[in-house]
CSV table of C-alpha atoms in Angstrom, one decimal:
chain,number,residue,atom,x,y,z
A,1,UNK,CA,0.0,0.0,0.0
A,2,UNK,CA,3.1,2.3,0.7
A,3,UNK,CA,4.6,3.8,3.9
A,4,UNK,CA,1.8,4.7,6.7
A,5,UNK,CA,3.5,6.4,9.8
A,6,UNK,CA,2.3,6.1,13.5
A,7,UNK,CA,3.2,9.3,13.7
A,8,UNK,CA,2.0,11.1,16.4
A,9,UNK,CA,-0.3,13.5,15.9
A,10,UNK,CA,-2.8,16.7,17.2
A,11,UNK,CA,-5.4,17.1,14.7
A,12,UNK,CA,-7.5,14.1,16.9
A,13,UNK,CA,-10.3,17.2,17.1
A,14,UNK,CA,-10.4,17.0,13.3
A,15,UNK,CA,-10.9,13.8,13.2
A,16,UNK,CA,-13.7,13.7,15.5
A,17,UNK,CA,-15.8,16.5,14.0
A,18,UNK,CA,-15.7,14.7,10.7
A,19,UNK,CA,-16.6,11.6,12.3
A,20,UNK,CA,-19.5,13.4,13.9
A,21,UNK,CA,-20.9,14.3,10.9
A,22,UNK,CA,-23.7,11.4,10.1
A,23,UNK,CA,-23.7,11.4,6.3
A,24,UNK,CA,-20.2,11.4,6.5
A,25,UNK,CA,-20.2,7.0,5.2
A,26,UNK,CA,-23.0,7.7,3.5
A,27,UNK,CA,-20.8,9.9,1.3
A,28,UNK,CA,-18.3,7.8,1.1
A,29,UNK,CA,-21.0,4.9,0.1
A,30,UNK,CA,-22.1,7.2,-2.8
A,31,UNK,CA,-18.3,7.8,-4.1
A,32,UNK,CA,-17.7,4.2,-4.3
A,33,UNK,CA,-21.0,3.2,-5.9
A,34,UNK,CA,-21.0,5.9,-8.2
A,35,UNK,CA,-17.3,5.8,-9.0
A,36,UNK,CA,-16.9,1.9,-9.1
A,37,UNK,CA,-13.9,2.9,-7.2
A,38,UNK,CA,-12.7,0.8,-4.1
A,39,UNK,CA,-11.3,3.0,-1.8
A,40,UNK,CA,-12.6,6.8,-0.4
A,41,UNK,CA,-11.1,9.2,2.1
A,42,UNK,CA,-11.7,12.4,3.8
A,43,UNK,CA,-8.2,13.5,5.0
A,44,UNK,CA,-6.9,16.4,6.8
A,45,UNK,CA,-4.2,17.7,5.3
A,46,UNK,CA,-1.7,20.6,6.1
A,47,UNK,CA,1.8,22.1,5.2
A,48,UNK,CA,3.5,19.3,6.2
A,49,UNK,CA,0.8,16.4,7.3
A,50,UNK,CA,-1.8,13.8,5.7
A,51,UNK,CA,-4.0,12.2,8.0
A,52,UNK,CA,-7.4,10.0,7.3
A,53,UNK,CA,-10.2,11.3,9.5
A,54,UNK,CA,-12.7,8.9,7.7
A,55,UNK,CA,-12.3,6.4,5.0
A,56,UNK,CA,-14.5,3.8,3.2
A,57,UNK,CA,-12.0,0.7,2.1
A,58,UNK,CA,-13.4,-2.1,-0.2
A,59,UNK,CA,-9.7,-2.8,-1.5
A,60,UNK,CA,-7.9,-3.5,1.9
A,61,UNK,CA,-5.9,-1.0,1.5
A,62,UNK,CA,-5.2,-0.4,5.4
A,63,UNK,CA,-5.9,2.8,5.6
A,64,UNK,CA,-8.1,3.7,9.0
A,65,UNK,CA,-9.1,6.6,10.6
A,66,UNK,CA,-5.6,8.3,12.3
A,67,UNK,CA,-3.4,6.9,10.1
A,68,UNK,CA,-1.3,8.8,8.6
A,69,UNK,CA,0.7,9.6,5.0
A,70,UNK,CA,4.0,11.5,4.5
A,71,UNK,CA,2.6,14.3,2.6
A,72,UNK,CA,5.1,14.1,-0.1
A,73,UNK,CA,4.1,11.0,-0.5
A,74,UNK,CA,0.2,12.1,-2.1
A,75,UNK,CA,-1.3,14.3,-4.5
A,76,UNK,CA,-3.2,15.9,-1.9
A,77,UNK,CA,0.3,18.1,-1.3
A,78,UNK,CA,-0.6,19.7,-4.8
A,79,UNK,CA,-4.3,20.1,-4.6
A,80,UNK,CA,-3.3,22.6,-1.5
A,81,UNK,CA,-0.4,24.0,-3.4
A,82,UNK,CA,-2.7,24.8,-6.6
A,83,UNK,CA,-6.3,24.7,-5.1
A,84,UNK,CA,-6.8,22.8,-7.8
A,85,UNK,CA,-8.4,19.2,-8.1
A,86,UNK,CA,-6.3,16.4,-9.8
A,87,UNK,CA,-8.7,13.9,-11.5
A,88,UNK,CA,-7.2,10.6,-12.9
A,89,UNK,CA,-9.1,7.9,-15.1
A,90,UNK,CA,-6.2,6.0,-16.2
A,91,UNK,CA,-2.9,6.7,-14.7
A,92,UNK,CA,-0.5,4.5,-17.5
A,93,UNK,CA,-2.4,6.9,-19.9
A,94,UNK,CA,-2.2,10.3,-18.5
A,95,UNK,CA,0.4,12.2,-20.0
A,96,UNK,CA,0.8,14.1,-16.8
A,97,UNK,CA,0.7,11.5,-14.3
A,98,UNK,CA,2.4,8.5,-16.3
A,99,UNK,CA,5.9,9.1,-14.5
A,100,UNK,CA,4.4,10.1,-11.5
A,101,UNK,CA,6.1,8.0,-8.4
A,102,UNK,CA,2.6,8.8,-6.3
A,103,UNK,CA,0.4,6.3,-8.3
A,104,UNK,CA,3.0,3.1,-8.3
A,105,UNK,CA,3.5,3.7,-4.4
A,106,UNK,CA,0.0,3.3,-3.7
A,107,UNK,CA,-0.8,0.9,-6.6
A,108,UNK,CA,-4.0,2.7,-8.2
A,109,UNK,CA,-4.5,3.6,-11.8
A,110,UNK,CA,-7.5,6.2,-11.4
A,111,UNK,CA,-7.7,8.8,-8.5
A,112,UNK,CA,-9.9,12.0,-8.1
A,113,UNK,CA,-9.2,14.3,-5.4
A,114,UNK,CA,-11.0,17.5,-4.3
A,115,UNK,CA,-10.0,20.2,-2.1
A,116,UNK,CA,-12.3,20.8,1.2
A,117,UNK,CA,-12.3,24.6,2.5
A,118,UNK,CA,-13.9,26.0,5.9
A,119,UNK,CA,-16.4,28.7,5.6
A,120,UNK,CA,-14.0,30.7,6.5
A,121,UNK,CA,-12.0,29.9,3.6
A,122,UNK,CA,-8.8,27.6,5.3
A,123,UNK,CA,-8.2,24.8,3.6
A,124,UNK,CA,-9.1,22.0,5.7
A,125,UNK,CA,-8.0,19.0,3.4
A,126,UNK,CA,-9.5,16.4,0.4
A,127,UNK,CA,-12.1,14.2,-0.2
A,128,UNK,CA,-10.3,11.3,-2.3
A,129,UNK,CA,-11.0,8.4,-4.1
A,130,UNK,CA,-8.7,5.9,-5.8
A,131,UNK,CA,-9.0,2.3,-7.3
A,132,UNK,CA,-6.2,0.2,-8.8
A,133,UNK,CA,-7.8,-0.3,-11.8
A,134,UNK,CA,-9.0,3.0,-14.2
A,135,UNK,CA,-12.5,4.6,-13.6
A,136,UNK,CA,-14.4,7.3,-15.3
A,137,UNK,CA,-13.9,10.1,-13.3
A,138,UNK,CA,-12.6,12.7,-15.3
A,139,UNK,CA,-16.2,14.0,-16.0
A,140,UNK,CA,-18.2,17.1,-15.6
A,141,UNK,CA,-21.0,14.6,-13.9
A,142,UNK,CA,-18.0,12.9,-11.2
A,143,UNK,CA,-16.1,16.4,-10.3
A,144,UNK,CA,-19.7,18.2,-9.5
A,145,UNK,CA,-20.8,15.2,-7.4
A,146,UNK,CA,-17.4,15.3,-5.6
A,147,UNK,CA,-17.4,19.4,-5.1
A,148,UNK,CA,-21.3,19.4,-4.1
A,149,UNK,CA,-20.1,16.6,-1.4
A,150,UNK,CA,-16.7,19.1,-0.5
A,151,UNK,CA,-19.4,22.0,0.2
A,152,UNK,CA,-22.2,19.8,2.3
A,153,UNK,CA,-19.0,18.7,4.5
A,154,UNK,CA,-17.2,22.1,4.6
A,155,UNK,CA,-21.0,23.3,6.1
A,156,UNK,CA,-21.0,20.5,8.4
A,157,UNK,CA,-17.6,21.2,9.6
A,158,UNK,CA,-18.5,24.6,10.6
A,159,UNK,CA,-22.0,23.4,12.6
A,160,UNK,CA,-20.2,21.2,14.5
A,161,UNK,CA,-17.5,24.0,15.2
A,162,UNK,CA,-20.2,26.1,16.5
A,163,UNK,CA,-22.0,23.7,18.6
A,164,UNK,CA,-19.2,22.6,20.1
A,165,UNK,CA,-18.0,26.3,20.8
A,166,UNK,CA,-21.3,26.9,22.3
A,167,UNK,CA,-21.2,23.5,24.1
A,168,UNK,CA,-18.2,25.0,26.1
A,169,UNK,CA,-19.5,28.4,26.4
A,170,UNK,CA,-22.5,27.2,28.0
A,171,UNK,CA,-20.9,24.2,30.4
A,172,UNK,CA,-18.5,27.2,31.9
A,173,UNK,CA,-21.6,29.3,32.0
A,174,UNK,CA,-23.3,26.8,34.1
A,175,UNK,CA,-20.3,26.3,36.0
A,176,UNK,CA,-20.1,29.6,37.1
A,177,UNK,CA,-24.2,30.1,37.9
A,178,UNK,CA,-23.6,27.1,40.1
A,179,UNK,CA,-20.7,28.3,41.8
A,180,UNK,CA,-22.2,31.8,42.1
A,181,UNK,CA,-25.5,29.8,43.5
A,182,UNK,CA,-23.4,27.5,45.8
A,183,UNK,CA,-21.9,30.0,47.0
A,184,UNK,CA,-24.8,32.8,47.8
A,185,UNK,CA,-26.8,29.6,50.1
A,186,UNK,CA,-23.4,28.8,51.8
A,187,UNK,CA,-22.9,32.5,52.6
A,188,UNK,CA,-26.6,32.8,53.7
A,189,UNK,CA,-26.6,29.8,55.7
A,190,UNK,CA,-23.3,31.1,57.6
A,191,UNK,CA,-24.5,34.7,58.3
A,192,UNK,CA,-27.9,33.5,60.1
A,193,UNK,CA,-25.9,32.5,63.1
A,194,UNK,CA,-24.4,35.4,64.1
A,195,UNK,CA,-27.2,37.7,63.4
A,196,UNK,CA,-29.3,35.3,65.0
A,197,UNK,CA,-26.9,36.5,68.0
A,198,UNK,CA,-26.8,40.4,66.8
A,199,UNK,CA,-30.6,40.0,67.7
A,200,UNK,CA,-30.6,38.8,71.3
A,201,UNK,CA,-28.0,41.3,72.2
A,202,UNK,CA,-30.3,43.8,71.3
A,203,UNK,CA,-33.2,42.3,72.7
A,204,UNK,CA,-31.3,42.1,76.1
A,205,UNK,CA,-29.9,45.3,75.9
A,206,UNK,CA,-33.3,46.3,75.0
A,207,UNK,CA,-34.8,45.0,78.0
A,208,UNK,CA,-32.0,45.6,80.9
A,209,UNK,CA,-30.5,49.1,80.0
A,210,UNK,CA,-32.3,52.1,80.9
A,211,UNK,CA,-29.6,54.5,79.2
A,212,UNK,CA,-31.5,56.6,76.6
A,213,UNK,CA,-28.6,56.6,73.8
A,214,UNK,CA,-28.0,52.9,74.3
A,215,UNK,CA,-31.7,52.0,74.0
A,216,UNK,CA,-31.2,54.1,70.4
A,217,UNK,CA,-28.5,52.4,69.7
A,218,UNK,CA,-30.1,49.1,70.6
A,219,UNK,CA,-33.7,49.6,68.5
A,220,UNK,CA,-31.4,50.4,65.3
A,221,UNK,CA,-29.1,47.1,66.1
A,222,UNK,CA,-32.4,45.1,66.1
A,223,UNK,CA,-34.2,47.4,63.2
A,224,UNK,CA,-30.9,46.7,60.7
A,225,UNK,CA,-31.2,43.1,62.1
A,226,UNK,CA,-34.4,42.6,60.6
A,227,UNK,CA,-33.1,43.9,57.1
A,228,UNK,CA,-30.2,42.1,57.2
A,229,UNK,CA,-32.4,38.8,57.5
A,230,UNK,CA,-34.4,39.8,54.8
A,231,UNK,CA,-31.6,39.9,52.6
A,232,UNK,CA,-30.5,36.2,54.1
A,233,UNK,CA,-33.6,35.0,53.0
A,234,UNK,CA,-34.0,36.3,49.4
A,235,UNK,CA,-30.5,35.0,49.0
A,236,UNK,CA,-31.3,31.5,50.2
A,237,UNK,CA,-34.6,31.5,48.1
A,238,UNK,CA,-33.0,32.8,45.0
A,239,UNK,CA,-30.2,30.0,45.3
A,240,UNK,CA,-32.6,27.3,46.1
A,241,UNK,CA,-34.5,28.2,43.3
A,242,UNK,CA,-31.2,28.1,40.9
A,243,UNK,CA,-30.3,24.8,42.2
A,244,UNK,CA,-33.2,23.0,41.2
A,245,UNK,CA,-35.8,23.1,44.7
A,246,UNK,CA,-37.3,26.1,43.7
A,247,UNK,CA,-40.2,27.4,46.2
A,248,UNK,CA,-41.7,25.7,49.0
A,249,UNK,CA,-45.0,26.1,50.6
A,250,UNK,CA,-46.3,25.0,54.0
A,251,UNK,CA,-49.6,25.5,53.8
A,252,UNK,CA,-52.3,25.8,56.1
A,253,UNK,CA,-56.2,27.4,57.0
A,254,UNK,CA,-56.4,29.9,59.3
A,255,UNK,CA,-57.5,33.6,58.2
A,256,UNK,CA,-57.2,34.9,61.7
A,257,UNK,CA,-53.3,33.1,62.1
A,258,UNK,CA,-52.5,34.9,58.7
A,259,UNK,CA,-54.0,37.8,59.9
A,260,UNK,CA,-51.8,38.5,62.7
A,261,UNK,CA,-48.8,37.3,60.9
A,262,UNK,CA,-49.6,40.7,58.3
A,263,UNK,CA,-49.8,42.6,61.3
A,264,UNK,CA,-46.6,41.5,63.1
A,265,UNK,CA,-44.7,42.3,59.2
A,266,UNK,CA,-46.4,45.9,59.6
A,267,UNK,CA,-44.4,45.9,63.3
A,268,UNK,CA,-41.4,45.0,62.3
A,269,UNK,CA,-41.6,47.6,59.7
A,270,UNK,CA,-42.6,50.1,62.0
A,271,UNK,CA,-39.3,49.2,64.0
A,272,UNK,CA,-37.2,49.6,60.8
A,273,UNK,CA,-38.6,52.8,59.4
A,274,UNK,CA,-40.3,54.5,62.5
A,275,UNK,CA,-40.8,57.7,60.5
A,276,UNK,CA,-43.2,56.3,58.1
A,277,UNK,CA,-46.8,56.5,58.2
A,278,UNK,CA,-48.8,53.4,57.2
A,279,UNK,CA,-52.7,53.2,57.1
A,280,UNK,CA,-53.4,49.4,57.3
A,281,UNK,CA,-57.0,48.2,56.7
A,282,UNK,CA,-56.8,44.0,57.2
A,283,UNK,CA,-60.1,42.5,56.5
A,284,UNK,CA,-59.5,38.9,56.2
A,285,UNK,CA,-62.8,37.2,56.4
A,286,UNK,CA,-62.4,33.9,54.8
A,287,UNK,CA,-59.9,30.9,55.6
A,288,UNK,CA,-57.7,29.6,52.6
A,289,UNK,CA,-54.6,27.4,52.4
A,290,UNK,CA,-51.7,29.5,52.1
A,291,UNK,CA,-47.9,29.8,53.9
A,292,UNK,CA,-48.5,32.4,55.7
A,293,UNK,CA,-44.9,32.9,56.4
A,294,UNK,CA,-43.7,33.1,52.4
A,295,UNK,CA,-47.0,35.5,52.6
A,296,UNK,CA,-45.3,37.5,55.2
A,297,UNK,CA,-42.1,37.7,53.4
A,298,UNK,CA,-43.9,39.0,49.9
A,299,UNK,CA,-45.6,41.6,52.1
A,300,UNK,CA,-42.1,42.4,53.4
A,301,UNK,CA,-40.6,43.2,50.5
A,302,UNK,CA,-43.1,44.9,49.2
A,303,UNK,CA,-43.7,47.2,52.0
A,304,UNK,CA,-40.1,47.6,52.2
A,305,UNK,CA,-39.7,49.0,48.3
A,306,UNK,CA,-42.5,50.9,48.6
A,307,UNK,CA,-41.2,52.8,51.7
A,308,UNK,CA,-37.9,53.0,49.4
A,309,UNK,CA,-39.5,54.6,46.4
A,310,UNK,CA,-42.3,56.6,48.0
A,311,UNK,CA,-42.3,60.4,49.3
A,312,UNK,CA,-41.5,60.3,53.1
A,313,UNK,CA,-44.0,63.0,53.4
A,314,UNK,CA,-47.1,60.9,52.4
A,315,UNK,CA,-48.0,57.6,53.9
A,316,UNK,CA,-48.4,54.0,52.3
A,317,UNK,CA,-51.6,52.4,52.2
A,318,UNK,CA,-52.3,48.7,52.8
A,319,UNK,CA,-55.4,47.1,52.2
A,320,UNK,CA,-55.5,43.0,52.6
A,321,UNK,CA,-59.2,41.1,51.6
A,322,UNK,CA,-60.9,38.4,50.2
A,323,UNK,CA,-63.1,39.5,47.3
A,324,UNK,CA,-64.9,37.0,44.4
A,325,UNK,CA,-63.1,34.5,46.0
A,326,UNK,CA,-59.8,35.7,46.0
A,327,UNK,CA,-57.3,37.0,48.2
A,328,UNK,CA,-56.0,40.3,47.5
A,329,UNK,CA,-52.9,42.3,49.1
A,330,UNK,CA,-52.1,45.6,47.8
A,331,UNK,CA,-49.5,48.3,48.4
A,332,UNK,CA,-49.7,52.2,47.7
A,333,UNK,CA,-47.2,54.9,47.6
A,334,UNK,CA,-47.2,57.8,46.5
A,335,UNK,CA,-43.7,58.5,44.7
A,336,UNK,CA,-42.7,59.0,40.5
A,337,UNK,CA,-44.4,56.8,38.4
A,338,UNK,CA,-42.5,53.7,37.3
A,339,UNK,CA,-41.1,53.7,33.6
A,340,UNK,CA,-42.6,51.6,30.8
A,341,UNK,CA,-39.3,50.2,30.2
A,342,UNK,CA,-38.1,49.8,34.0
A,343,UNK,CA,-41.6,48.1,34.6
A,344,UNK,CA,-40.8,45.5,32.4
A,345,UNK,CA,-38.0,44.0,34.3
A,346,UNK,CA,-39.3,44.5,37.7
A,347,UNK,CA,-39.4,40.8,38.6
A,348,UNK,CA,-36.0,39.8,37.0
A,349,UNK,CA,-33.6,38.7,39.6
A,350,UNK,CA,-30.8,41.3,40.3
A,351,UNK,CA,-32.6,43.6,38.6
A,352,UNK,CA,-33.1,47.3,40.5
A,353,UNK,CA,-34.8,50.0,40.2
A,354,UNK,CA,-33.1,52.5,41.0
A,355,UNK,CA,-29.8,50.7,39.2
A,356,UNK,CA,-27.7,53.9,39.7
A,357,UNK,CA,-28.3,53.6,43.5
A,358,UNK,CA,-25.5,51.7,45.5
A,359,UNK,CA,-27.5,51.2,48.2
A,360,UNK,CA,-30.3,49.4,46.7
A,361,UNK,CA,-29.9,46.0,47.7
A,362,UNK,CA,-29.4,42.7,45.7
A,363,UNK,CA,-32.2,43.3,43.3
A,364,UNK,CA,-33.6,39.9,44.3
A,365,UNK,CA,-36.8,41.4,47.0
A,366,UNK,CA,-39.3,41.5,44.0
A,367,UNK,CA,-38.3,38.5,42.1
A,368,UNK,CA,-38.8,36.6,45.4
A,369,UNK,CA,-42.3,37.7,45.6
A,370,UNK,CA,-42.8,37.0,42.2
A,371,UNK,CA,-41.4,33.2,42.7
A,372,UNK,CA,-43.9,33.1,45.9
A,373,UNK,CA,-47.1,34.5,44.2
A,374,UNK,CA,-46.2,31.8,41.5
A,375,UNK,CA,-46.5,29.5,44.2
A,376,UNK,CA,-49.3,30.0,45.7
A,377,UNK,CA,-50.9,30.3,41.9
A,378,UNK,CA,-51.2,33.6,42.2
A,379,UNK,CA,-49.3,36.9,40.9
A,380,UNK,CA,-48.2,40.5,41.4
A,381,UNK,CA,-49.9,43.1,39.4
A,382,UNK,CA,-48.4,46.5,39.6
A,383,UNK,CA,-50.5,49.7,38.5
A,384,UNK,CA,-48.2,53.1,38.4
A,385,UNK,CA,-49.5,56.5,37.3
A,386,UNK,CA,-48.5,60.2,38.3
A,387,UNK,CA,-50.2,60.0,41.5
A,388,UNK,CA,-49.4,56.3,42.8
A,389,UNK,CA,-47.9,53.0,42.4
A,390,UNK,CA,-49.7,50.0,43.6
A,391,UNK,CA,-48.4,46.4,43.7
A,392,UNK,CA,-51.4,43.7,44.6
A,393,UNK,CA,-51.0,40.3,44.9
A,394,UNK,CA,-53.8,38.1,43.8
A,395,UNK,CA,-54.2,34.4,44.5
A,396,UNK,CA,-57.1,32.3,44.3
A,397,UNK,CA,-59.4,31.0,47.4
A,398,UNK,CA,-59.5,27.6,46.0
């Protein structure tokens, strides 16, 4: 057959992406059949390297996938030189080829070879055929079939090139969401226990000091405390929900237990922004199934952005009912009226909105509302004019 090296060899990527390409021995099937040829290739080929990435051999020729030729060795060395194909239907005929060492090393008397370019326009190698006795190939009919086959390849080439660049991108993408994810639970889980501590230092220092300025101090230690664990659990929620447990409900029927856990949020509120008025009318009338505390937590962080984006000057009304067999829980502020454009990405995760504000948080308080209206079957419906912005939360009875 001639001289095949073991050389060693880094072009096992190119190898693979042809061999990923399905119609790839389907081609080769067609060559054959059509050609009456025995043996077909797609090689790689280089400067200074021929290696078979697929091959179709009725002739045992030897030739597999990996092996490799010395370039000197084939024609395919001139079809990258000239960018030319070099078609053969009887070698001991050709006038050209007759003395050629090429076709007496490798025993064939017809050979057809056509160059195979990327879309970017590198050459990326041939797509050969050879037999040892002579075919018609050197035919208008043969070199279109052979080119047409060159092009579907060169297009396949280049899919698999992108999907396996966006293969990567995406695995390192996921790579760093889970590591960014792991990392925001692990971080939450490991800040609750000293706050947890923060807390009942104020609470004690609340109780047992009767200095005025440390009692200040104290009431802000606790207020910030209750922020802080807000922020905990919107981290934890948005992490859980990344890493594939999403949002869980404990629910149970008690409109009277529900009732005073809205009214405990509206205390701690009170605690955390004492300046703020807030005209609460709670008229729960009818038990439903609901957590109560993921309710609690929605009201939370709504209250809280509404005290954020409202005018200090003007208070915040709260109005919680059962109506048509819904519950409903809406917020009011007066404040600007929210942008078309900002509105639309209210509920995205790490979105703010004030996003030129350093102090604004994580960006995570309304998206966890959103996840636990969601949950309950319900959603958040926000109505914004000149006057007032309202966010309700709606969620059926049943």
């Amino acid at each position: 057959m001639g001289s095949i090296t073991e050389k060693p060899h880094e072009f096992q990527a190119d190898i693979d992406a042809v061999n990923r390409i399905s119609i790839v021995p389907s081609i080769l099937d067609v060559i054959c059949q059509t050609t009456g040829m025995g043996f077909a290739v797609i090689a790689r080929v280089t400067e200074d390297r021929w290696l078979a990435c697929s091959t179709k051999d009725e002739l045992s020729f030897g030739l597999k996938a990996g092996d490799e030729l010395k370039i000197e060795t084939t024609f395919c060395h001139e079809v990258r030189q000239s960018y030319k194909p070099v078609v053969i239907d009887h070698v001991d005929e050709d006038d050209t080829f007759c003395n050629h060492p090429t076709p007496s090393l490798y025993g064939f008397q017809s050979y057809i070879s056509i160059p195979i370019y990327k879309k970017d326009k590198s050459f990326f190698g041939t797509l050969c055929a050879l037999d040892p006795k002579p075919a018609k190939v050197n035919n208008s009919k043969i070199i279109e079939m052979f080119k047409l086959f060159a092009d579907l390849l060169s297009f396949h080439l280049d899919a698999v090139e992108n999907l396996e660049q966006k293969t990567t991108e995406l695995k390192e993408e996921r790579e760093v969401a889970e590591l960014r994810e792991k990392f925001i639970a692990i971080l939450g889980h490991d800040l609750r226990n000293p706050l947890g501590t923060i807390r009942m230092c104020s609470d004690l220092l609340l109780h047992l000091s009767t200095d005025e300025k440390a009692l200040k101090y104290a009431s802000t230690i606790k207020s910030t405390s209750y922020r802080m664990q807000a922020l905990i659990d919107n981290m934890l929620d948005f992490a859980r929900g990344h890493l594939g447990d999403g949002i869980k409900l404990t629910k149970v029927k008690d409109h009277d237990s529900l009732k005073n856990t809205l009214d405990q949020v509206l205390v701690e509120i009170a605690a955390v922004a004492p300046g703020q008025e807030i005209k609460s009318t709670i008229d729960i009338r009818k038990s439903f199934y609901c957590d109560e505390d993921r309710i609690a937590q929605l009201f939370s962080n709504l209250l809280g952005n509404a005290i954020k984006h409202g005018y200090d000057n003007q208070p915040i009304e709260v109005k919680a009912y059962n109506e048509d067999g819904y519950f409903k829980l809406a917020i009011s502020n007066a404040g600007d009226k929210i942008a078309s454009e900002v509105k639309k990405h209210l509920f995205d995760p790490f979105y703010r909105q004030d996003s030129e504000s350093s102090s604004g948080g994580l960006g995570l308080g309304l998206y966890i509302s959103s996840e636990i209206a969601k949950a309950h079957g319900g959603e958040i419906q926000v109505d914004s004019t000149e006057e007032k912005t309202t966010f309700t939360f709606i969620m059926p009875c049943n």
